[in-house]
């Protein structure tokens, strides 16, 4: 087991992973305000949208307009999901700072989420990687279902290692390991990181924990003990995945920041400003924040 990292990079995925799952349309003005509040709170990596098929995820259909209208902080990297070359071209036109491709460690989830097999999805990324290299855009890679699949149940660690390695080999600078349905425990994350870490440098790994079973903070702590220093989180614990029924939002960013501050780990985020951003979007969505820290600090009973 390693020492805990001195600094952790938080990748804020709320505006994408969070809002993609909302059944009712969210006003673009509210998305823009949220993203601007997040950058003001000190977040430097914000996944702001997705250039996917709008028929599949209608909530992300306005990503082009959103990127055009966004008042950008030059210190912030604003990224978006791009499942194929068409998505990448739309993202480039919108002026994204970086993009992310996403594959799954489970065949059924791959089919449900991207309408193709794992190997077909990886083949679709090749032209994206080439176009990204030609235009100087960095590409992040996601592996979904690293601890379990909503359709297949258990997912072998070897499948996760294989997809993570393929994404790294094709040039993804960072690999985010997604527990899409939040079933993993600390023991699973340790086993997983041992296996993935045997193939890839720990510095390029991120953990992306949905909190469905309430294990996310524990899994993040266990992952940091293994040397992981990049954590994905979602303000107010927004979200889920439209192709993983029952999956709750990612771990709340406020709760991650509270944990990191308590451990003396730098992350550059101002907690009160982050809570304000989470409370703003929760109020616009008409429901309480899923962040325990935000609820405690805002006097809302859990
Ligand atoms: P498809 O329907 O198989 O694509 O979708 P196709 O190539 O057959 O094209 C069909 C139509 O879609 C065509 O239009 C294309 O132009 C259009 P038509 O000729 O019929 O008018 N199209 C597009 N339009 C806009 N942007 C595009 C695009 N691509 C094709 N990029 C595809 C394949 C992958 C595009 C589709 O399945 C899709 O969009 N899936 C995305 C699903 C998604 O966004 N899921 C949520 C994000 S992943 C996630 O949440 C997990 C993560 O958080 C990590 C974790 O938690 O595990 C990242
Ligand atoms: Mg996710």
mmCIF file of C-alpha atoms and ligand atoms in Angstrom:
data_model
loop_
_atom_site.group_PDB
_atom_site.id
_atom_site.type_symbol
_atom_site.label_atom_id
_atom_site.label_comp_id
_atom_site.label_asym_id
_atom_site.label_seq_id
_atom_site.Cartn_x
_atom_site.Cartn_y
_atom_site.Cartn_z
ATOM 1 C CA UNK A 1 0.000 0.000 0.000
ATOM 2 C CA UNK A 2 1.249 3.483 -0.913
ATOM 3 C CA UNK A 3 1.208 6.736 0.967
ATOM 4 C CA UNK A 4 -1.812 8.824 0.088
ATOM 5 C CA UNK A 5 -1.166 11.335 -2.718
ATOM 6 C CA UNK A 6 -0.375 14.948 -1.763
ATOM 7 C CA UNK A 7 -2.576 16.299 -4.499
ATOM 8 C CA UNK A 8 -5.619 14.883 -6.268
ATOM 9 C CA UNK A 9 -7.011 15.977 -9.617
ATOM 10 C CA UNK A 10 -10.794 16.083 -9.587
ATOM 11 C CA UNK A 11 -12.588 15.617 -12.892
ATOM 12 C CA UNK A 12 -16.026 17.157 -12.464
ATOM 13 C CA UNK A 13 -18.481 15.159 -14.548
ATOM 14 C CA UNK A 14 -21.783 16.552 -13.218
ATOM 15 C CA UNK A 15 -22.720 18.673 -16.239
ATOM 16 C CA UNK A 16 -22.348 15.575 -18.450
ATOM 17 C CA UNK A 17 -22.695 12.349 -16.468
ATOM 18 C CA UNK A 18 -25.096 14.063 -14.092
ATOM 19 C CA UNK A 19 -27.367 15.989 -16.396
ATOM 20 C CA UNK A 20 -27.415 13.391 -19.223
ATOM 21 C CA UNK A 21 -29.772 11.374 -17.081
ATOM 22 C CA UNK A 22 -32.396 14.031 -16.383
ATOM 23 C CA UNK A 23 -35.770 13.087 -17.816
ATOM 24 C CA UNK A 24 -36.906 16.692 -18.167
ATOM 25 C CA UNK A 25 -34.991 19.227 -20.269
ATOM 26 C CA UNK A 26 -32.565 21.392 -18.312
ATOM 27 C CA UNK A 27 -32.351 24.987 -19.560
ATOM 28 C CA UNK A 28 -29.069 25.736 -21.285
ATOM 29 C CA UNK A 29 -28.764 28.909 -19.178
ATOM 30 C CA UNK A 30 -28.817 26.733 -16.035
ATOM 31 C CA UNK A 31 -26.144 24.427 -17.478
ATOM 32 C CA UNK A 32 -23.979 27.453 -18.315
ATOM 33 C CA UNK A 33 -24.437 28.965 -14.852
ATOM 34 C CA UNK A 34 -23.592 25.630 -13.235
ATOM 35 C CA UNK A 35 -20.394 25.215 -15.243
ATOM 36 C CA UNK A 36 -19.322 28.778 -14.486
ATOM 37 C CA UNK A 37 -19.983 28.254 -10.758
ATOM 38 C CA UNK A 38 -17.929 25.047 -10.869
ATOM 39 C CA UNK A 39 -14.956 26.773 -12.458
ATOM 40 C CA UNK A 40 -15.257 29.650 -9.966
ATOM 41 C CA UNK A 41 -15.112 27.076 -7.175
ATOM 42 C CA UNK A 42 -11.678 26.056 -8.450
ATOM 43 C CA UNK A 43 -12.428 22.970 -10.537
ATOM 44 C CA UNK A 44 -9.959 22.786 -13.408
ATOM 45 C CA UNK A 45 -11.326 19.783 -15.324
ATOM 46 C CA UNK A 46 -14.995 19.928 -16.228
ATOM 47 C CA UNK A 47 -16.754 17.441 -18.487
ATOM 48 C CA UNK A 48 -19.303 19.843 -19.901
ATOM 49 C CA UNK A 49 -21.193 17.833 -22.538
ATOM 50 C CA UNK A 50 -21.390 14.934 -24.961
ATOM 51 C CA UNK A 51 -21.375 14.814 -28.763
ATOM 52 C CA UNK A 52 -23.321 11.594 -28.956
ATOM 53 C CA UNK A 53 -26.361 10.746 -31.058
ATOM 54 C CA UNK A 54 -29.024 13.188 -29.765
ATOM 55 C CA UNK A 55 -31.709 10.575 -30.364
ATOM 56 C CA UNK A 56 -29.939 8.403 -27.795
ATOM 57 C CA UNK A 57 -29.288 11.085 -25.171
ATOM 58 C CA UNK A 58 -31.549 14.090 -25.846
ATOM 59 C CA UNK A 59 -30.305 15.940 -22.792
ATOM 60 C CA UNK A 60 -26.878 16.397 -24.416
ATOM 61 C CA UNK A 61 -28.281 17.605 -27.759
ATOM 62 C CA UNK A 62 -27.398 21.206 -26.869
ATOM 63 C CA UNK A 63 -23.688 20.551 -26.223
ATOM 64 C CA UNK A 64 -22.638 22.424 -29.383
ATOM 65 C CA UNK A 65 -24.531 25.552 -28.401
ATOM 66 C CA UNK A 66 -23.363 25.182 -24.808
ATOM 67 C CA UNK A 67 -19.680 25.166 -25.751
ATOM 68 C CA UNK A 68 -20.204 28.154 -28.050
ATOM 69 C CA UNK A 69 -21.899 30.180 -25.321
ATOM 70 C CA UNK A 70 -19.682 29.148 -22.418
ATOM 71 C CA UNK A 71 -17.674 31.963 -20.806
ATOM 72 C CA UNK A 72 -14.431 30.124 -20.427
ATOM 73 C CA UNK A 73 -11.827 30.356 -17.738
ATOM 74 C CA UNK A 74 -8.468 29.917 -19.512
ATOM 75 C CA UNK A 75 -7.232 27.799 -16.581
ATOM 76 C CA UNK A 76 -9.980 25.215 -17.084
ATOM 77 C CA UNK A 77 -10.083 22.232 -19.443
ATOM 78 C CA UNK A 78 -13.631 21.762 -20.742
ATOM 79 C CA UNK A 79 -14.114 18.264 -22.148
ATOM 80 C CA UNK A 80 -16.845 16.265 -23.861
ATOM 81 C CA UNK A 81 -17.646 12.670 -24.740
ATOM 82 C CA UNK A 82 -17.116 11.677 -28.373
ATOM 83 C CA UNK A 83 -18.127 8.100 -29.278
ATOM 84 C CA UNK A 84 -17.041 8.302 -32.929
ATOM 85 C CA UNK A 85 -15.522 10.555 -35.588
ATOM 86 C CA UNK A 86 -18.792 12.387 -36.147
ATOM 87 C CA UNK A 87 -18.883 13.245 -32.449
ATOM 88 C CA UNK A 88 -15.253 14.350 -32.539
ATOM 89 C CA UNK A 89 -15.868 16.643 -35.520
ATOM 90 C CA UNK A 90 -18.825 18.254 -33.739
ATOM 91 C CA UNK A 91 -16.722 18.651 -30.594
ATOM 92 C CA UNK A 92 -13.856 20.222 -32.500
ATOM 93 C CA UNK A 93 -16.211 22.677 -34.183
ATOM 94 C CA UNK A 94 -17.581 23.626 -30.755
ATOM 95 C CA UNK A 95 -14.068 24.327 -29.451
ATOM 96 C CA UNK A 96 -13.651 21.679 -26.741
ATOM 97 C CA UNK A 97 -10.378 21.614 -24.802
ATOM 98 C CA UNK A 98 -10.233 17.815 -24.769
ATOM 99 C CA UNK A 99 -12.433 14.809 -25.498
ATOM 100 C CA UNK A 100 -13.172 11.417 -23.995
ATOM 101 C CA UNK A 101 -13.911 8.124 -25.697
ATOM 102 C CA UNK A 102 -15.811 5.451 -23.799
ATOM 103 C CA UNK A 103 -15.769 1.679 -23.992
ATOM 104 C CA UNK A 104 -17.095 -1.019 -21.693
ATOM 105 C CA UNK A 105 -15.627 -4.139 -20.130
ATOM 106 C CA UNK A 106 -18.950 -5.933 -20.703
ATOM 107 C CA UNK A 107 -20.249 -6.888 -24.164
ATOM 108 C CA UNK A 108 -23.930 -6.421 -23.354
ATOM 109 C CA UNK A 109 -23.380 -2.976 -21.859
ATOM 110 C CA UNK A 110 -21.315 -2.024 -24.907
ATOM 111 C CA UNK A 111 -24.245 -3.003 -27.168
ATOM 112 C CA UNK A 112 -26.836 -1.189 -25.068
ATOM 113 C CA UNK A 113 -24.769 1.958 -24.607
ATOM 114 C CA UNK A 114 -23.091 2.319 -27.998
ATOM 115 C CA UNK A 115 -24.923 -0.120 -30.281
ATOM 116 C CA UNK A 116 -21.783 -2.125 -31.035
ATOM 117 C CA UNK A 117 -19.406 -4.694 -29.578
ATOM 118 C CA UNK A 118 -16.373 -3.765 -27.495
ATOM 119 C CA UNK A 119 -13.999 -4.363 -30.404
ATOM 120 C CA UNK A 120 -16.215 -2.358 -32.789
ATOM 121 C CA UNK A 121 -16.248 0.528 -30.308
ATOM 122 C CA UNK A 122 -12.444 0.431 -30.065
ATOM 123 C CA UNK A 123 -12.218 0.383 -33.874
ATOM 124 C CA UNK A 124 -14.444 3.496 -33.993
ATOM 125 C CA UNK A 125 -11.994 5.273 -31.715
ATOM 126 C CA UNK A 126 -9.044 4.820 -34.099
ATOM 127 C CA UNK A 127 -10.094 7.670 -36.447
ATOM 128 C CA UNK A 128 -10.956 9.783 -33.399
ATOM 129 C CA UNK A 129 -7.446 9.257 -32.017
ATOM 130 C CA UNK A 130 -5.938 10.129 -35.385
ATOM 131 C CA UNK A 131 -8.027 13.283 -35.808
ATOM 132 C CA UNK A 132 -7.302 14.271 -32.196
ATOM 133 C CA UNK A 133 -3.559 13.818 -32.701
ATOM 134 C CA UNK A 134 -3.707 15.937 -35.875
ATOM 135 C CA UNK A 135 -5.511 18.740 -34.067
ATOM 136 C CA UNK A 136 -3.595 18.578 -30.781
ATOM 137 C CA UNK A 137 -6.601 17.512 -28.680
ATOM 138 C CA UNK A 138 -5.935 15.211 -25.735
ATOM 139 C CA UNK A 139 -8.140 12.139 -25.396
ATOM 140 C CA UNK A 140 -9.240 10.530 -22.155
ATOM 141 C CA UNK A 141 -10.550 6.944 -22.158
ATOM 142 C CA UNK A 142 -13.329 5.466 -20.037
ATOM 143 C CA UNK A 143 -13.877 1.817 -19.212
ATOM 144 C CA UNK A 144 -17.437 1.174 -17.974
ATOM 145 C CA UNK A 145 -18.666 -1.694 -15.823
ATOM 146 C CA UNK A 146 -15.320 -2.278 -14.117
ATOM 147 C CA UNK A 147 -16.953 -3.827 -11.074
ATOM 148 C CA UNK A 148 -20.131 -5.255 -12.537
ATOM 149 C CA UNK A 149 -22.594 -4.976 -15.405
ATOM 150 C CA UNK A 150 -26.326 -4.261 -15.126
ATOM 151 C CA UNK A 151 -26.984 -7.027 -17.696
ATOM 152 C CA UNK A 152 -24.211 -9.584 -17.188
ATOM 153 C CA UNK A 153 -23.494 -9.274 -13.479
ATOM 154 C CA UNK A 154 -19.888 -10.027 -12.646
ATOM 155 C CA UNK A 155 -17.244 -8.675 -15.019
ATOM 156 C CA UNK A 156 -13.845 -10.414 -15.035
ATOM 157 C CA UNK A 157 -10.953 -8.210 -13.977
ATOM 158 C CA UNK A 158 -9.073 -9.480 -17.048
ATOM 159 C CA UNK A 159 -11.685 -7.871 -19.325
ATOM 160 C CA UNK A 160 -11.163 -4.514 -17.623
ATOM 161 C CA UNK A 161 -7.382 -4.827 -17.916
ATOM 162 C CA UNK A 162 -7.669 -5.655 -21.625
ATOM 163 C CA UNK A 163 -9.897 -2.683 -22.511
ATOM 164 C CA UNK A 164 -7.865 -0.279 -20.342
ATOM 165 C CA UNK A 165 -4.644 -1.426 -22.029
ATOM 166 C CA UNK A 166 -6.141 -1.089 -25.513
ATOM 167 C CA UNK A 167 -7.283 2.477 -24.755
ATOM 168 C CA UNK A 168 -3.869 3.409 -23.388
ATOM 169 C CA UNK A 169 -2.124 1.760 -26.361
ATOM 170 C CA UNK A 170 -4.174 3.807 -28.788
ATOM 171 C CA UNK A 171 -3.069 7.012 -27.061
ATOM 172 C CA UNK A 172 -5.527 7.913 -24.301
ATOM 173 C CA UNK A 173 -3.531 9.973 -21.793
ATOM 174 C CA UNK A 174 -5.720 8.963 -18.863
ATOM 175 C CA UNK A 175 -7.926 5.924 -18.249
ATOM 176 C CA UNK A 176 -10.944 6.346 -16.039
ATOM 177 C CA UNK A 177 -12.215 3.124 -14.470
ATOM 178 C CA UNK A 178 -15.983 3.423 -14.200
ATOM 179 C CA UNK A 179 -18.022 1.554 -11.633
ATOM 180 C CA UNK A 180 -21.118 2.379 -13.642
ATOM 181 C CA UNK A 181 -23.604 0.762 -11.264
ATOM 182 C CA UNK A 182 -21.675 1.356 -8.053
ATOM 183 C CA UNK A 183 -21.480 -2.273 -6.944
ATOM 184 C CA UNK A 184 -17.745 -2.445 -6.256
ATOM 185 C CA UNK A 185 -16.289 -2.616 -2.793
ATOM 186 C CA UNK A 186 -12.830 -1.596 -1.588
ATOM 187 C CA UNK A 187 -11.610 -5.185 -1.967
ATOM 188 C CA UNK A 188 -12.689 -5.218 -5.601
ATOM 189 C CA UNK A 189 -11.007 -1.883 -6.315
ATOM 190 C CA UNK A 190 -7.778 -3.127 -4.742
ATOM 191 C CA UNK A 191 -7.806 -6.269 -6.896
ATOM 192 C CA UNK A 192 -8.707 -4.254 -9.963
ATOM 193 C CA UNK A 193 -6.005 -1.647 -9.447
ATOM 194 C CA UNK A 194 -3.424 -4.293 -8.729
ATOM 195 C CA UNK A 195 -4.243 -5.940 -12.059
ATOM 196 C CA UNK A 196 -4.576 -2.770 -14.148
ATOM 197 C CA UNK A 197 -1.590 -1.225 -12.351
ATOM 198 C CA UNK A 198 0.544 -4.204 -13.393
ATOM 199 C CA UNK A 199 -0.001 -3.175 -17.030
ATOM 200 C CA UNK A 200 -0.370 0.602 -16.864
ATOM 201 C CA UNK A 201 1.231 3.352 -14.787
ATOM 202 C CA UNK A 202 -0.881 4.245 -11.771
ATOM 203 C CA UNK A 203 -0.401 7.956 -12.661
ATOM 204 C CA UNK A 204 -2.621 7.571 -15.720
ATOM 205 C CA UNK A 205 -5.496 5.893 -13.871
ATOM 206 C CA UNK A 206 -8.624 7.595 -12.568
ATOM 207 C CA UNK A 207 -11.557 6.152 -10.630
ATOM 208 C CA UNK A 208 -15.147 6.983 -11.536
ATOM 209 C CA UNK A 209 -17.429 5.742 -8.798
ATOM 210 C CA UNK A 210 -21.190 5.822 -8.964
ATOM 211 C CA UNK A 211 -22.576 5.679 -5.448
ATOM 212 C CA UNK A 212 -25.507 3.301 -5.922
ATOM 213 C CA UNK A 213 -24.465 1.003 -3.070
ATOM 214 C CA UNK A 214 -22.971 3.787 -0.932
ATOM 215 C CA UNK A 215 -19.412 2.513 -1.467
ATOM 216 C CA UNK A 216 -17.971 5.355 -3.506
ATOM 217 C CA UNK A 217 -15.997 7.291 -0.867
ATOM 218 C CA UNK A 218 -14.587 4.080 0.578
ATOM 219 C CA UNK A 219 -13.564 2.925 -2.882
ATOM 220 C CA UNK A 220 -11.924 6.267 -3.600
ATOM 221 C CA UNK A 221 -9.984 6.053 -0.340
ATOM 222 C CA UNK A 222 -8.881 2.500 -1.143
ATOM 223 C CA UNK A 223 -7.887 3.612 -4.648
ATOM 224 C CA UNK A 224 -5.820 6.502 -3.299
ATOM 225 C CA UNK A 225 -4.062 4.042 -0.999
ATOM 226 C CA UNK A 226 -3.160 2.124 -4.153
ATOM 227 C CA UNK A 227 -1.665 5.285 -5.698
ATOM 228 C CA UNK A 228 -4.568 6.700 -7.712
ATOM 229 C CA UNK A 229 -4.553 10.513 -7.745
ATOM 230 C CA UNK A 230 -7.349 11.306 -10.226
ATOM 231 C CA UNK A 231 -10.965 11.117 -9.084
ATOM 232 C CA UNK A 232 -14.140 11.722 -11.099
ATOM 233 C CA UNK A 233 -17.098 13.159 -9.223
ATOM 234 C CA UNK A 234 -20.364 14.905 -9.823
ATOM 235 C CA UNK A 235 -21.558 18.032 -8.034
ATOM 236 C CA UNK A 236 -24.607 17.349 -5.834
ATOM 237 C CA UNK A 237 -24.174 13.660 -6.728
ATOM 238 C CA UNK A 238 -26.124 14.278 -9.929
ATOM 239 C CA UNK A 239 -26.807 11.603 -12.417
ATOM 240 C CA UNK A 240 -26.639 8.026 -13.466
ATOM 241 C CA UNK A 241 -26.441 6.349 -16.822
ATOM 242 C CA UNK A 242 -29.424 6.119 -19.169
ATOM 243 C CA UNK A 243 -28.288 2.616 -20.189
ATOM 244 C CA UNK A 244 -27.790 1.304 -16.651
ATOM 245 C CA UNK A 245 -31.161 1.349 -14.965
ATOM 246 C CA UNK A 246 -31.021 1.986 -11.250
ATOM 247 C CA UNK A 247 -27.507 3.423 -11.361
ATOM 248 C CA UNK A 248 -27.380 6.468 -9.111
ATOM 249 C CA UNK A 249 -25.211 9.506 -9.585
ATOM 250 C CA UNK A 250 -21.498 9.665 -9.200
ATOM 251 C CA UNK A 251 -20.057 10.307 -5.800
ATOM 252 C CA UNK A 252 -20.809 13.931 -4.903
ATOM 253 C CA UNK A 253 -17.919 16.300 -5.555
ATOM 254 C CA UNK A 254 -18.630 18.129 -2.292
ATOM 255 C CA UNK A 255 -18.180 14.881 -0.332
ATOM 256 C CA UNK A 256 -14.917 14.079 -2.138
ATOM 257 C CA UNK A 257 -13.555 17.563 -1.469
ATOM 258 C CA UNK A 258 -14.519 17.288 2.214
ATOM 259 C CA UNK A 259 -12.699 13.945 2.441
ATOM 260 C CA UNK A 260 -9.603 15.283 0.684
ATOM 261 C CA UNK A 261 -9.475 18.376 2.883
ATOM 262 C CA UNK A 262 -9.783 16.215 5.989
ATOM 263 C CA UNK A 263 -6.857 14.122 4.780
ATOM 264 C CA UNK A 264 -4.773 17.220 4.011
ATOM 265 C CA UNK A 265 -4.762 16.410 0.288
ATOM 266 C CA UNK A 266 -4.772 19.422 -2.020
ATOM 267 C CA UNK A 267 -7.369 19.655 -4.766
ATOM 268 C CA UNK A 268 -7.674 23.389 -5.329
ATOM 269 C CA UNK A 269 -11.423 23.505 -4.733
ATOM 270 C CA UNK A 270 -13.216 25.903 -2.431
ATOM 271 C CA UNK A 271 -15.834 23.818 -0.619
ATOM 272 C CA UNK A 272 -18.417 26.536 0.135
ATOM 273 C CA UNK A 273 -18.414 27.724 -3.484
ATOM 274 C CA UNK A 274 -18.804 24.127 -4.659
ATOM 275 C CA UNK A 275 -21.733 23.588 -2.272
ATOM 276 C CA UNK A 276 -23.339 26.743 -3.684
ATOM 277 C CA UNK A 277 -22.989 25.339 -7.222
ATOM 278 C CA UNK A 278 -24.556 22.037 -6.153
ATOM 279 C CA UNK A 279 -27.391 23.762 -4.303
ATOM 280 C CA UNK A 280 -28.041 25.967 -7.339
ATOM 281 C CA UNK A 281 -28.501 23.049 -9.732
ATOM 282 C CA UNK A 282 -30.446 20.965 -7.185
ATOM 283 C CA UNK A 283 -32.855 23.842 -6.713
ATOM 284 C CA UNK A 284 -33.255 24.182 -10.493
ATOM 285 C CA UNK A 285 -33.925 20.446 -10.757
ATOM 286 C CA UNK A 286 -36.417 20.700 -7.914
ATOM 287 C CA UNK A 287 -34.903 18.132 -5.585
ATOM 288 C CA UNK A 288 -32.452 18.021 -2.691
ATOM 289 C CA UNK A 289 -28.737 17.673 -3.262
ATOM 290 C CA UNK A 290 -27.421 14.122 -2.972
ATOM 291 C CA UNK A 291 -24.272 15.439 -1.305
ATOM 292 C CA UNK A 292 -24.249 14.586 2.395
ATOM 293 C CA UNK A 293 -21.822 17.416 3.050
ATOM 294 C CA UNK A 294 -23.980 19.958 1.204
ATOM 295 C CA UNK A 295 -27.065 18.796 3.099
ATOM 296 C CA UNK A 296 -25.287 18.995 6.445
ATOM 297 C CA UNK A 297 -23.877 22.435 5.693
ATOM 298 C CA UNK A 298 -27.188 23.702 4.337
ATOM 299 C CA UNK A 299 -29.189 22.475 7.326
ATOM 300 C CA UNK A 300 -31.128 19.867 5.331
ATOM 301 C CA UNK A 301 -31.854 16.641 7.198
ATOM 302 C CA UNK A 302 -30.517 13.516 5.478
HETATM 303 P P1 LIG B 1 -25.722 4.391 -33.931
HETATM 304 O O1 LIG B 1 -27.176 4.713 -34.042
HETATM 305 O O2 LIG B 1 -25.298 2.968 -33.968
HETATM 306 O O3 LIG B 1 -24.870 5.216 -35.028
HETATM 307 O O4 LIG B 1 -25.193 5.067 -32.623
HETATM 308 P P2 LIG B 1 -24.810 5.135 -36.577
HETATM 309 O O5 LIG B 1 -23.383 5.350 -36.923
HETATM 310 O O6 LIG B 1 -25.528 3.932 -37.081
HETATM 311 O O7 LIG B 1 -25.661 6.440 -36.994
HETATM 312 C C1 LIG B 1 -27.057 6.538 -36.816
HETATM 313 C C2 LIG B 1 -27.462 8.008 -36.865
HETATM 314 O O8 LIG B 1 -26.869 8.677 -35.749
HETATM 315 C C3 LIG B 1 -26.954 8.743 -38.110
HETATM 316 O O9 LIG B 1 -27.907 9.735 -38.434
HETATM 317 C C4 LIG B 1 -25.691 9.402 -37.631
HETATM 318 O O10 LIG B 1 -25.355 10.545 -38.357
HETATM 319 C C5 LIG B 1 -26.086 9.764 -36.205
HETATM 320 P P3 LIG B 1 -28.964 9.559 -39.626
HETATM 321 O O11 LIG B 1 -28.128 9.265 -40.836
HETATM 322 O O12 LIG B 1 -29.826 8.352 -39.207
HETATM 323 O O13 LIG B 1 -29.703 10.853 -39.639
HETATM 324 N N1 LIG B 1 -24.901 9.892 -35.323
HETATM 325 C C6 LIG B 1 -24.599 10.988 -34.623
HETATM 326 N N2 LIG B 1 -25.205 12.176 -34.493
HETATM 327 C C7 LIG B 1 -24.602 13.080 -33.699
HETATM 328 N N3 LIG B 1 -23.449 12.851 -33.032
HETATM 329 C C8 LIG B 1 -22.829 11.669 -33.145
HETATM 330 C C9 LIG B 1 -23.407 10.685 -33.965
HETATM 331 N N4 LIG B 1 -23.045 9.435 -34.278
HETATM 332 C C10 LIG B 1 -23.961 8.956 -35.115
HETATM 333 N N5 LIG B 1 -21.697 11.441 -32.485
HETATM 334 C C11 LIG B 1 -23.604 5.895 -31.062
HETATM 335 C C12 LIG B 1 -23.880 4.874 -32.146
HETATM 336 C C13 LIG B 1 -22.366 5.470 -30.314
HETATM 337 C C14 LIG B 1 -23.410 7.250 -31.712
HETATM 338 C C15 LIG B 1 -24.839 5.938 -30.110
HETATM 339 O O14 LIG B 1 -25.036 4.655 -29.626
HETATM 340 C C16 LIG B 1 -24.674 6.898 -28.989
HETATM 341 O O15 LIG B 1 -24.737 8.104 -29.185
HETATM 342 N N6 LIG B 1 -24.439 6.379 -27.760
HETATM 343 C C17 LIG B 1 -24.127 7.240 -26.650
HETATM 344 C C18 LIG B 1 -24.767 6.761 -25.420
HETATM 345 C C19 LIG B 1 -24.350 7.641 -24.290
HETATM 346 O O16 LIG B 1 -24.058 8.822 -24.448
HETATM 347 N N7 LIG B 1 -24.349 7.042 -23.081
HETATM 348 C C20 LIG B 1 -23.999 7.749 -21.893
HETATM 349 C C21 LIG B 1 -22.568 8.106 -21.815
HETATM 350 S S1 LIG B 1 -21.482 6.790 -21.313
HETATM 351 C C22 LIG B 1 -21.565 6.790 -19.586
HETATM 352 O O17 LIG B 1 -22.374 7.488 -18.998
HETATM 353 C C23 LIG B 1 -20.558 5.985 -18.812
HETATM 354 C C24 LIG B 1 -19.444 6.836 -18.210
HETATM 355 O O18 LIG B 1 -19.964 7.847 -17.355
HETATM 356 C C25 LIG B 1 -18.493 5.939 -17.393
HETATM 357 C C26 LIG B 1 -19.224 5.028 -16.408
HETATM 358 O O19 LIG B 1 -19.952 5.521 -15.538
HETATM 359 O O20 LIG B 1 -19.045 3.815 -16.544
HETATM 360 C C27 LIG B 1 -18.621 7.522 -19.292
HETATM 361 MG MG1 LIG B 2 -20.566 7.507 -15.262
#
